[in-house]
Coordinates of C-alpha atoms and ligand atoms in Angstrom, one line a residue:
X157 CA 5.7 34.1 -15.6
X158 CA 3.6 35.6 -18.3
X159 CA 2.6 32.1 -20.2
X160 CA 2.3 30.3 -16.7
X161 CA -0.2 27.4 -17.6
X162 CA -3.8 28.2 -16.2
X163 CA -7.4 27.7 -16.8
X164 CA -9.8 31.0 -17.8
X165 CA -11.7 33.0 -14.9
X166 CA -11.3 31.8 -11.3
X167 CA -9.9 34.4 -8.3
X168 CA -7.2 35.2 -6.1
X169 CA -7.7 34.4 -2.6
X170 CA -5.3 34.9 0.1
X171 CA -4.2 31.3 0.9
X172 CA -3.7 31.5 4.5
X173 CA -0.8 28.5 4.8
X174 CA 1.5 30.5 7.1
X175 CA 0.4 28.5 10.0
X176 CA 1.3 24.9 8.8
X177 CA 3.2 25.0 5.6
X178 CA 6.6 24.9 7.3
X179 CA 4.9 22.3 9.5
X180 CA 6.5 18.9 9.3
X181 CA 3.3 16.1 9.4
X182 CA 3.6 14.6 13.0
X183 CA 1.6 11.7 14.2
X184 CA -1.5 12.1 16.9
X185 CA -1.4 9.4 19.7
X186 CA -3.3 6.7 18.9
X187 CA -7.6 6.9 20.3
X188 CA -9.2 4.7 22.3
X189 CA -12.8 5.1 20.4
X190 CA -13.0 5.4 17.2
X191 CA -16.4 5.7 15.6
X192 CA -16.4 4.5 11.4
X193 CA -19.5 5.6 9.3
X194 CA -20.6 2.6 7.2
X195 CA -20.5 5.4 4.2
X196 CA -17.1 6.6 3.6
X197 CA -17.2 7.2 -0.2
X198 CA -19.6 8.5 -3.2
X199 CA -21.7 5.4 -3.9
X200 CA -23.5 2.7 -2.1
X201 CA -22.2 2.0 1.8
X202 CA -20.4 -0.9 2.9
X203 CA -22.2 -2.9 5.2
X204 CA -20.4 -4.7 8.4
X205 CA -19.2 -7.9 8.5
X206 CA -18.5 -7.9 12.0
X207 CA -20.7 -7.9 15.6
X208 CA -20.7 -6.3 18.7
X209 CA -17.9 -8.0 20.5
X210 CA -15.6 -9.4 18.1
X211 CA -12.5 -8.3 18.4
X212 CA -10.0 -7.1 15.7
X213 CA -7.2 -6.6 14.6
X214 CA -5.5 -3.1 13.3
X215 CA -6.2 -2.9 9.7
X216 CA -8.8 -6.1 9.6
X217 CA -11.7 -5.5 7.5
X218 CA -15.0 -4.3 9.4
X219 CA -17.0 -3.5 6.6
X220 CA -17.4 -4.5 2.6
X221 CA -19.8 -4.1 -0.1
X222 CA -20.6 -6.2 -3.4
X223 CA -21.1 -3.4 -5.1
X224 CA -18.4 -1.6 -7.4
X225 CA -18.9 1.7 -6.5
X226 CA -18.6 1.5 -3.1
X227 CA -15.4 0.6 -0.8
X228 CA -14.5 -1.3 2.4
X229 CA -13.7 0.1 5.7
X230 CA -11.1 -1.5 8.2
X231 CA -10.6 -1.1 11.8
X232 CA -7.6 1.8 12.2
X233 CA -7.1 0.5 15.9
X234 CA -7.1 -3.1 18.0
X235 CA -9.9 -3.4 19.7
X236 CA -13.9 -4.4 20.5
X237 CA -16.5 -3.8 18.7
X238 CA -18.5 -1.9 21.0
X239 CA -21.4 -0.8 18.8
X240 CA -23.1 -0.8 15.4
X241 CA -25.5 2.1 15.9
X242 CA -26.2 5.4 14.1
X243 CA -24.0 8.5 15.2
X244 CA -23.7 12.0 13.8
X245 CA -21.7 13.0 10.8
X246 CA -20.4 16.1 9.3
X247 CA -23.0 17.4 8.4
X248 CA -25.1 16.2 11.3
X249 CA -27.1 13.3 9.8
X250 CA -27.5 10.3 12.1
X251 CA -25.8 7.5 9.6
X252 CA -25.2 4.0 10.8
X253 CA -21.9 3.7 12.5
X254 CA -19.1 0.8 13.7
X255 CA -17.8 1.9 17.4
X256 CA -14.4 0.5 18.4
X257 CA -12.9 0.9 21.7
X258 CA -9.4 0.1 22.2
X259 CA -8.3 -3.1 24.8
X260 CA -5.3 -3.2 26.9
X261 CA -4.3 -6.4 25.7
X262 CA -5.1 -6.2 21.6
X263 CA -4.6 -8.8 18.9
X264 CA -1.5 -8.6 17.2
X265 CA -1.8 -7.0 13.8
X266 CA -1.8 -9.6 10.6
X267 CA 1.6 -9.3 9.3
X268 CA 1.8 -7.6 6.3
X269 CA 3.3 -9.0 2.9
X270 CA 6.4 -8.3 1.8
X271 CA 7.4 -5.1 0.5
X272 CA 6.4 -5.5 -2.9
X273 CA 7.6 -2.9 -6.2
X274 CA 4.6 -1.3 -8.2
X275 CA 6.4 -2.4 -11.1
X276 CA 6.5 -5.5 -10.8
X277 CA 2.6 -5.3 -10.7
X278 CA 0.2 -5.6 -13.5
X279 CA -3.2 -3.5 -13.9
X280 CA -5.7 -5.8 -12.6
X281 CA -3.3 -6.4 -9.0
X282 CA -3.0 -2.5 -8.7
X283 CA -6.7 -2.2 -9.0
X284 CA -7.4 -5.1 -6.6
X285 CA -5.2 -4.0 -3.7
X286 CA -6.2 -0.2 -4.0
X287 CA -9.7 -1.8 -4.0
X288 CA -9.1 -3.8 -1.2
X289 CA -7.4 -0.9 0.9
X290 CA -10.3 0.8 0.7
X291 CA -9.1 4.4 -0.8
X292 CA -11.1 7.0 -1.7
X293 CA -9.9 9.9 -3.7
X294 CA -8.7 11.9 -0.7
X295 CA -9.0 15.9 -1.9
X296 CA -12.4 15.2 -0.1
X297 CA -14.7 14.0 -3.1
X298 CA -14.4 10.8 -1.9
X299 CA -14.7 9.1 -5.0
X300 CA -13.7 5.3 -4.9
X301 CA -10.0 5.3 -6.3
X302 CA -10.3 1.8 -7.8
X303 CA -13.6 3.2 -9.9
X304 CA -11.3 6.1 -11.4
X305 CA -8.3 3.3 -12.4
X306 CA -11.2 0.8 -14.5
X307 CA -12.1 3.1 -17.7
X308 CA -14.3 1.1 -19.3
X309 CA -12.3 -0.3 -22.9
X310 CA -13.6 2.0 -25.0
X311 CA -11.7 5.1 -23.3
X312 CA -8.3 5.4 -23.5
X313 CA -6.7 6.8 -21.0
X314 CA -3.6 8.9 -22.1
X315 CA -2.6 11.0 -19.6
X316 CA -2.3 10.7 -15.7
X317 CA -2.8 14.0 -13.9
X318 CA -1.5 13.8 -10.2
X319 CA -3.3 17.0 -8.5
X320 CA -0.4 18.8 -6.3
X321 CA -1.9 22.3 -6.2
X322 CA -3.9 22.2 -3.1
X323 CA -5.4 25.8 -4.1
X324 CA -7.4 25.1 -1.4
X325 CA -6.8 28.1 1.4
X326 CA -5.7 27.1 4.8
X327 CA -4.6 23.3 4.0
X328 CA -0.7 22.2 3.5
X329 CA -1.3 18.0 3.6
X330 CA -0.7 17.9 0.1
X331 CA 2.4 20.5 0.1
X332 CA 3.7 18.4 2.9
X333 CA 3.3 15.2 1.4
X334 CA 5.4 16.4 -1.6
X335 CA 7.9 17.6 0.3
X336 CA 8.3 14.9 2.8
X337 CA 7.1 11.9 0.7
X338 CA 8.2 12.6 -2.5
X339 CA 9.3 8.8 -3.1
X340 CA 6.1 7.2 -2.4
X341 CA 4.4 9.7 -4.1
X342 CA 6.0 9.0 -7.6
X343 CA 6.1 5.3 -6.8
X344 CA 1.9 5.7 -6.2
X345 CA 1.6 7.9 -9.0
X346 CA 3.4 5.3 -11.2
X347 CA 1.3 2.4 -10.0
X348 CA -2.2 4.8 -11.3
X349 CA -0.4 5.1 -14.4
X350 CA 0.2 1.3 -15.0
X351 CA -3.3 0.6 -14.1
X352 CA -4.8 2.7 -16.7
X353 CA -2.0 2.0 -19.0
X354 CA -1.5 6.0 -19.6
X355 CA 1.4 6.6 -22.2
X356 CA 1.8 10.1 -20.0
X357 CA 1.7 10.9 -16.3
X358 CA 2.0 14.8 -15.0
X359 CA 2.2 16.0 -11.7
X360 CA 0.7 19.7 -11.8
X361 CA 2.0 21.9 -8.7
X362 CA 1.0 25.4 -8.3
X363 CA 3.9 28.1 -8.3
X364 CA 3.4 29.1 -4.7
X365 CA 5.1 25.9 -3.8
X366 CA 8.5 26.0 -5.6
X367 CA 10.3 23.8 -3.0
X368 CA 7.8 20.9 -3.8
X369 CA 8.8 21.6 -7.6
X370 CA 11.7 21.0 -6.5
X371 CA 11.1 18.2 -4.3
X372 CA 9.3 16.6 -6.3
X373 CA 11.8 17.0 -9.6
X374 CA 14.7 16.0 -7.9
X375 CA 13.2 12.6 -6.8
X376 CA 11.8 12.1 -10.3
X377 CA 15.2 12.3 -11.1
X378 CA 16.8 9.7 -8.4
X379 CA 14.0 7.4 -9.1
X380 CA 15.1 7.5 -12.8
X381 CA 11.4 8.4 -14.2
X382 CA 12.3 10.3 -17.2
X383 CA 8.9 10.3 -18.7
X384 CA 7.3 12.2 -15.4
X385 CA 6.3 15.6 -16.7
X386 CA 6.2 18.1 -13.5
X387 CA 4.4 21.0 -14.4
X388 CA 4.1 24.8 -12.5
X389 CA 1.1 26.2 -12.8
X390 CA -0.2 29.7 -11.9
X391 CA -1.4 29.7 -8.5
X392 CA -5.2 30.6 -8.8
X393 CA -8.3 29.5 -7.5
X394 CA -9.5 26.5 -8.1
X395 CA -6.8 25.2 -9.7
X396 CA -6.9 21.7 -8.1
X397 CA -11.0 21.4 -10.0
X398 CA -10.3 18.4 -12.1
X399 CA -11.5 20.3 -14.9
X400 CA -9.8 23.4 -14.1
X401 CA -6.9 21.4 -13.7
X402 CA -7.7 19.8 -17.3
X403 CA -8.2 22.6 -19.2
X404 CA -4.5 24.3 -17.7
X405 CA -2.5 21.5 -18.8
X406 CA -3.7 19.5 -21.8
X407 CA -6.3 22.9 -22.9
X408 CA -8.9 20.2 -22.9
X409 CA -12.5 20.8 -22.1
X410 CA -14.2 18.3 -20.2
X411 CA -18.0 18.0 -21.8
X412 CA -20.4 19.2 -19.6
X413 CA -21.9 16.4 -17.3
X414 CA -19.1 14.5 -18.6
X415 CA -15.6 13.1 -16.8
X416 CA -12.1 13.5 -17.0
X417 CA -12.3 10.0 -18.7
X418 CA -14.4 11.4 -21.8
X419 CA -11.1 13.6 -22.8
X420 CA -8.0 10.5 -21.7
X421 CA -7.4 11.8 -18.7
X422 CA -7.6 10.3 -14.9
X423 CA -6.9 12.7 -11.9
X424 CA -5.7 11.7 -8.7
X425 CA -4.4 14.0 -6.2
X426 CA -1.5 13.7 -4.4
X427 CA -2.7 12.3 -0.9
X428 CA -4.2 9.6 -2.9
X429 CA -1.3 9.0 -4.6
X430 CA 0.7 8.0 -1.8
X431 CA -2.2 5.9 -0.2
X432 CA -2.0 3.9 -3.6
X433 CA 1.6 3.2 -2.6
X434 CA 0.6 2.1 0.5
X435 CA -1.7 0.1 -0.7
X436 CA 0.3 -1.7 -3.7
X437 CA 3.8 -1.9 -1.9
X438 CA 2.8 -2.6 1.6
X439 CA -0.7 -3.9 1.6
X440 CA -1.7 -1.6 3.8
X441 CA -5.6 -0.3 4.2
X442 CA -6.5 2.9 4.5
X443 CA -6.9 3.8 8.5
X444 CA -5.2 6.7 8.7
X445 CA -4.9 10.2 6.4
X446 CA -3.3 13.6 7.4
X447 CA -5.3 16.4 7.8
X448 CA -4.4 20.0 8.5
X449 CA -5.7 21.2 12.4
X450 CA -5.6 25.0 11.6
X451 CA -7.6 28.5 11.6
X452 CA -7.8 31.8 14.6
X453 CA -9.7 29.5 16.8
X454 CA -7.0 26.5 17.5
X455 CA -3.9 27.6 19.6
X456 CA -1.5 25.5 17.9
X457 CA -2.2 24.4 14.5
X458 CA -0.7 21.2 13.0
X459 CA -0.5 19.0 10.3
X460 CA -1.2 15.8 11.8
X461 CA -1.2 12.2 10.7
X462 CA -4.7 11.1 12.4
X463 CA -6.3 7.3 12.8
X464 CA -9.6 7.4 11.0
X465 CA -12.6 7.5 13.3
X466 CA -10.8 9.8 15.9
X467 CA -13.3 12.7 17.2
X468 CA -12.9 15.9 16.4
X469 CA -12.8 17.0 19.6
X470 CA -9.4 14.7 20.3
X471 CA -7.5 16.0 17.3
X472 CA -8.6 19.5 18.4
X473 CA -7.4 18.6 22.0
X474 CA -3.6 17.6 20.5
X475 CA -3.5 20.9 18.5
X476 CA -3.6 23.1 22.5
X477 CA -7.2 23.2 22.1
X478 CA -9.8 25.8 21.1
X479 CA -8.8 29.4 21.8
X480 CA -11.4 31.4 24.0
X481 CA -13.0 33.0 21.2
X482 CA -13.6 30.3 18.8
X483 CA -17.0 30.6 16.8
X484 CA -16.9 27.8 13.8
X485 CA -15.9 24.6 12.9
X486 CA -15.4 23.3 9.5
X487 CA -14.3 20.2 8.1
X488 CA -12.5 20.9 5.0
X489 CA -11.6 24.0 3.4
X490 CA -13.0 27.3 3.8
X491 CA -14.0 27.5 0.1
X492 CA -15.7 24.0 0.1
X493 CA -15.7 22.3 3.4
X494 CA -18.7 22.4 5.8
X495 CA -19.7 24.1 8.9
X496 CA -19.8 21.0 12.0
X497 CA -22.2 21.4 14.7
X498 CA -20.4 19.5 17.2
X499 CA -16.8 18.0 18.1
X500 CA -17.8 14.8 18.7
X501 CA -18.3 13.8 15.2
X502 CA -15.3 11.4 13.6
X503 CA -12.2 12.4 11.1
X504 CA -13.4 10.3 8.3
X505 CA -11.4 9.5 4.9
X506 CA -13.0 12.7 3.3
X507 CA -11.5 14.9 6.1
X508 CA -8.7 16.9 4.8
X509 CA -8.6 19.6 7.7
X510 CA -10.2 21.0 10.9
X511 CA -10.6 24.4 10.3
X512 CA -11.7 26.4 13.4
X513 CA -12.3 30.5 13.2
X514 CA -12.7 32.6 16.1
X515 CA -15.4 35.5 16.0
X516 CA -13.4 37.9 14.0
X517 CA -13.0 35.8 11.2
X518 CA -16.3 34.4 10.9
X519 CA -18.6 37.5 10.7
X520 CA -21.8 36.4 9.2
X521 CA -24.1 38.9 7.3
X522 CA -27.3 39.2 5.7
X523 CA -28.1 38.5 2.4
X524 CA -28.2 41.2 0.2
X525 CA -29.9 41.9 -3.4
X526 CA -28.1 41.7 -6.5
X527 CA -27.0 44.8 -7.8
X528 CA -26.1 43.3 -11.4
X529 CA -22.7 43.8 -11.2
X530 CA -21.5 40.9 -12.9
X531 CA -19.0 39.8 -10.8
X532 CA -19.7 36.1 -10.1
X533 CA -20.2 35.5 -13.8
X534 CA -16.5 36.9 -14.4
X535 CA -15.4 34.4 -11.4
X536 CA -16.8 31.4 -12.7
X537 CA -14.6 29.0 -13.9
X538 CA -17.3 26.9 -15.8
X539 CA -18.6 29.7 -17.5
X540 CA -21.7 29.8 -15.6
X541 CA -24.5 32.4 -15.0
X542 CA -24.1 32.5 -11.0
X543 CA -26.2 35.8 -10.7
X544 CA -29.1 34.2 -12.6
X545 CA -29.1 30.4 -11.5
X546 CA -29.4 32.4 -7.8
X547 CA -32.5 34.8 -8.4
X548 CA -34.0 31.2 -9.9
X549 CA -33.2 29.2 -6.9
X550 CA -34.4 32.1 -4.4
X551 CA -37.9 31.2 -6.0
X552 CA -37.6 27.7 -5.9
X553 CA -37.9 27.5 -9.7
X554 CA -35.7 24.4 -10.4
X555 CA -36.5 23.7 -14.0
X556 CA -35.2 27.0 -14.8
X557 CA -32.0 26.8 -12.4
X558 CA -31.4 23.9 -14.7
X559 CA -31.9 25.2 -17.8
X560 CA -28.5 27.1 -16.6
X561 CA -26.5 23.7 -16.3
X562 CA -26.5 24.1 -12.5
X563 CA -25.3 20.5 -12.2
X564 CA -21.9 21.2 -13.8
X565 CA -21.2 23.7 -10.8
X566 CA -18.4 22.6 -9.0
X567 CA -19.1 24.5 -6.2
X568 CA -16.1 25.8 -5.9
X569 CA -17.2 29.8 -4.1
X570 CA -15.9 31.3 -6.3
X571 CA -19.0 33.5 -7.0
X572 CA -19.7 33.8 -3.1
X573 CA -16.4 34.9 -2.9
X574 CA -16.5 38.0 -4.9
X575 CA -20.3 38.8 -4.9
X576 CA -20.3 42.4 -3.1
X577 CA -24.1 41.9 -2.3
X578 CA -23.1 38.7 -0.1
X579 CA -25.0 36.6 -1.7
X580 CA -24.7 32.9 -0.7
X581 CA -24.6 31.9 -4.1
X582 CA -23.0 28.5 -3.6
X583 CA -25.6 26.9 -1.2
X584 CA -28.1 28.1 -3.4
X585 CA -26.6 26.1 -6.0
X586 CA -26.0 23.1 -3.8
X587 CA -29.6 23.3 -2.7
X588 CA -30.8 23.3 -6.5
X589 CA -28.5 20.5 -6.6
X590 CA -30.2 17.9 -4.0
X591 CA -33.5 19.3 -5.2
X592 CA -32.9 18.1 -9.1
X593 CA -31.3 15.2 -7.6
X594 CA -34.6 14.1 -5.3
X595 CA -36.5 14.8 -8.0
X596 CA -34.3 12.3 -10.7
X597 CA -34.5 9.5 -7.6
X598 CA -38.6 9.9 -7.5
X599 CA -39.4 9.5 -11.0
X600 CA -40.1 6.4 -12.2
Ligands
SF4_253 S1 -21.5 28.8 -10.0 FE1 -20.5 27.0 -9.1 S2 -18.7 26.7 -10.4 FE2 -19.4 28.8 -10.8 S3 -18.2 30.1 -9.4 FE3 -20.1 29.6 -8.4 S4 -19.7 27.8 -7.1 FE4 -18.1 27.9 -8.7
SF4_254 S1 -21.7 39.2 -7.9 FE1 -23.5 39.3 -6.7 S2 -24.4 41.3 -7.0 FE2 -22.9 40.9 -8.6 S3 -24.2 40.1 -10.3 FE3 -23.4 38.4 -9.2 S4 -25.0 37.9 -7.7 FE4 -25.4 40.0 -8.4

């Protein structure tokens, strides 16, 4: 296993997956509210085109926007528009919101076209239908998956990367998805690499999941595609960084402040994937993702195929429930995802799991002083100066927290992780991060 591919720096962490990897995805019942933030992707929001008391359809459009990066939003259940009004998200901002409430007697759904084959597609219909399904790159980033598949002419695009390493502790979607969805995820993975015209497409799994190597091989195999290379990689956080991911397979460096486009390459990850071949086969939007229900503080932990727009508190409520001594709540990962306040915020199509820890396993302490060890720089995987960038930051200097190419931090933890002081380096960084940002907005 000595010449494994991987990327320089990065750490172990222990991944946590006993709960659900052996999990098969099972489907919650269906809500009867479902609340739809306006913004669901990295860009401009989409803005309704429907009123209070219409009623619609399951999958009809609700929202759209002119603008390209940006994507539309459709109703995951039959219903009434209750409300258009602003309701709390993730992270606890009030942002304009679409309420739906379910009827007993709902519109039949528009029937869907025929099943059509993504190669018998070209480019410019790939891109249209995932645009029109509204999919967002669904690792959490969030990034409009029709954006990713129009390089602009000048770049070619010569290799597809599919992500499959969900380094991510805690979450098994994207293990799942390999091993129960192998087809679709090839046929999606295909259709990405049509659209961009890439001469290569990879699928990069880490080692830890050899039965989705497996998986995944043996359907490449059925399907006929012998130009799929499926390649193991040394399981190490965070493999599944784009760049990380990069770097590990083609030894490419992505510039800094610069995409995976700059260097060929497009990355999708694998829950995308087969969201593009729902899109491009079946026509169907994206009102629905799986997301992992898991952590100390939920009795039975599940991965579960949830409508979009379902509260956290109902998902929660099909996993047993809370356990008595559950402290924290975080949507995502508990390397990047983010502490909730309440359960009454929505599963939206950047919510990859429900990760709730009981008291034990969320012990929070005080901030300590660096003590110069070094360890956060020998984490990084960007090469950055974590220790530094931080005593910068604590003094609000941001010019100089610049200077040391904060933006290119990926925030992956890494440096949190390891720092023996317990410094939060990461949300100093993502702190510096807004700040720089505010301050680009405001100028002139
Ligand atoms: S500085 Fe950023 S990229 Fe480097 S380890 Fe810390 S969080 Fe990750
Ligand atoms: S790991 Fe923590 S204590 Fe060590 S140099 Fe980095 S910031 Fe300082």
């Amino acid at each position: 296993m000595g010449d494994m591919k991987t990327f320089p720096k990065g750490i172990h962490v222990s991944h946590r997956k006993e709960a659900t990897e052996a999990l098969p995805i099972v489907r919650a019942a269906l809500p009867k509210r479902v609340i739809l933030p306006l913004q669901q992707s990295l860009g401009a929001p989409a803005e309704a085109v429907v009123n209070p008391g219409d009623v619609v359809a399951e999958g009809q459009k609700i929202a759209d926007s002119t603008k390209f990066i940006s994507v539309p939003l459709h109703a995951p259940i039959a219903g009434k528009i209750a409300r258009i009004e602003k309701h709390p998200n993730a992270t606890g901002v009030s942002v304009p919101s679409i309420v739906i409430e379910a009827l007993e007697d709902p519109p039949a759904a528009s029937s869907r076209p025929q099943r059509l084959s993504w190669r018998d597609l070209d480019s410019d219909q790939i891109r249209k239908a995932v645009r029109e399904a509204g999919i967002v790159g669904l690792g959490g980033a969030t990034f409009p998956a029709h954006v990713k598949l129009s390089p602009p002419s000048e770049k070619r695009i010569e290799a597809v990367i599919i992500n499959g390493c969900e380094c991510e502790p805690y979450l098994t979607i994207d293990h799942r998805l390999m091993l129960e969805r192998p087809a679709d995820l090839l046929a999606g993975a295909g259709a990405i690499a049509k659209a961009v015209s890439a001469p290569r497409l990879i699928v990069g799994i880490e080692d830890n999941k050899p039965d989705a190597l497996q998986a995944v091989s043996a359907e490449a195999g059925r399907m006929g595609l012998k130009e799929i290379e499926i390649v193991p990689l040394k399981t190490k956080y965070p493999q599944g960084g784009e760049k990380m991911l990069i770097k590990a397979i083609l030894g490419r460096e992505v510039p800094s402040g610069g995409l995976p486009m700059d260097v060929g390459v497009v990355v999708h990850n694998v829950g995308t994937a087969v969201a593009v071949q729902e899109a491009v086969e079946l026509g169907k939007p994206l009102i629905e993702r799986v997301l992992t229900v898991t952590g100390s503080g939920v009795r039975e932990p599940k991965n579960l195929l949830v409508r979009i727009g379902t509260s956290f508190a109902e998902v929660i409520g099909q996993c047993g429930g809370l356990t008595e001594d559950a402290a924290k709540v975080i949507m995502g990962g508990p390397m990047t995802g983010t502490a909730v306040s309440s359960l009454e915020i929505p599963v939206v199509k950047a919510t990859s799991s429900i990760l709730v820890l009981n008291r034990k396993d969320c012990a929070v302490f005080a901030e300590g002083s660096c003590i110069r060890c070094g360890r956060c720089i020998k984490a990084c995987p960007v090469g950055l100066m974590p220790s530094t960038m931080a005593a910068f930051a604590r003094i609000k200097n941001w010019d100089r927290v610049a200077e040391y190419h904060v933006t290119d931090c990926i925030e992956c933890g890494c440096c949190t992780y390891v720092c023996p002081a317990r410094i939060f380096l990461v949300q100093h960084f993502k702190i510096a991060k807004r700040e720089l940002q505010l301050r680009k907005a405001v100028k002139p």
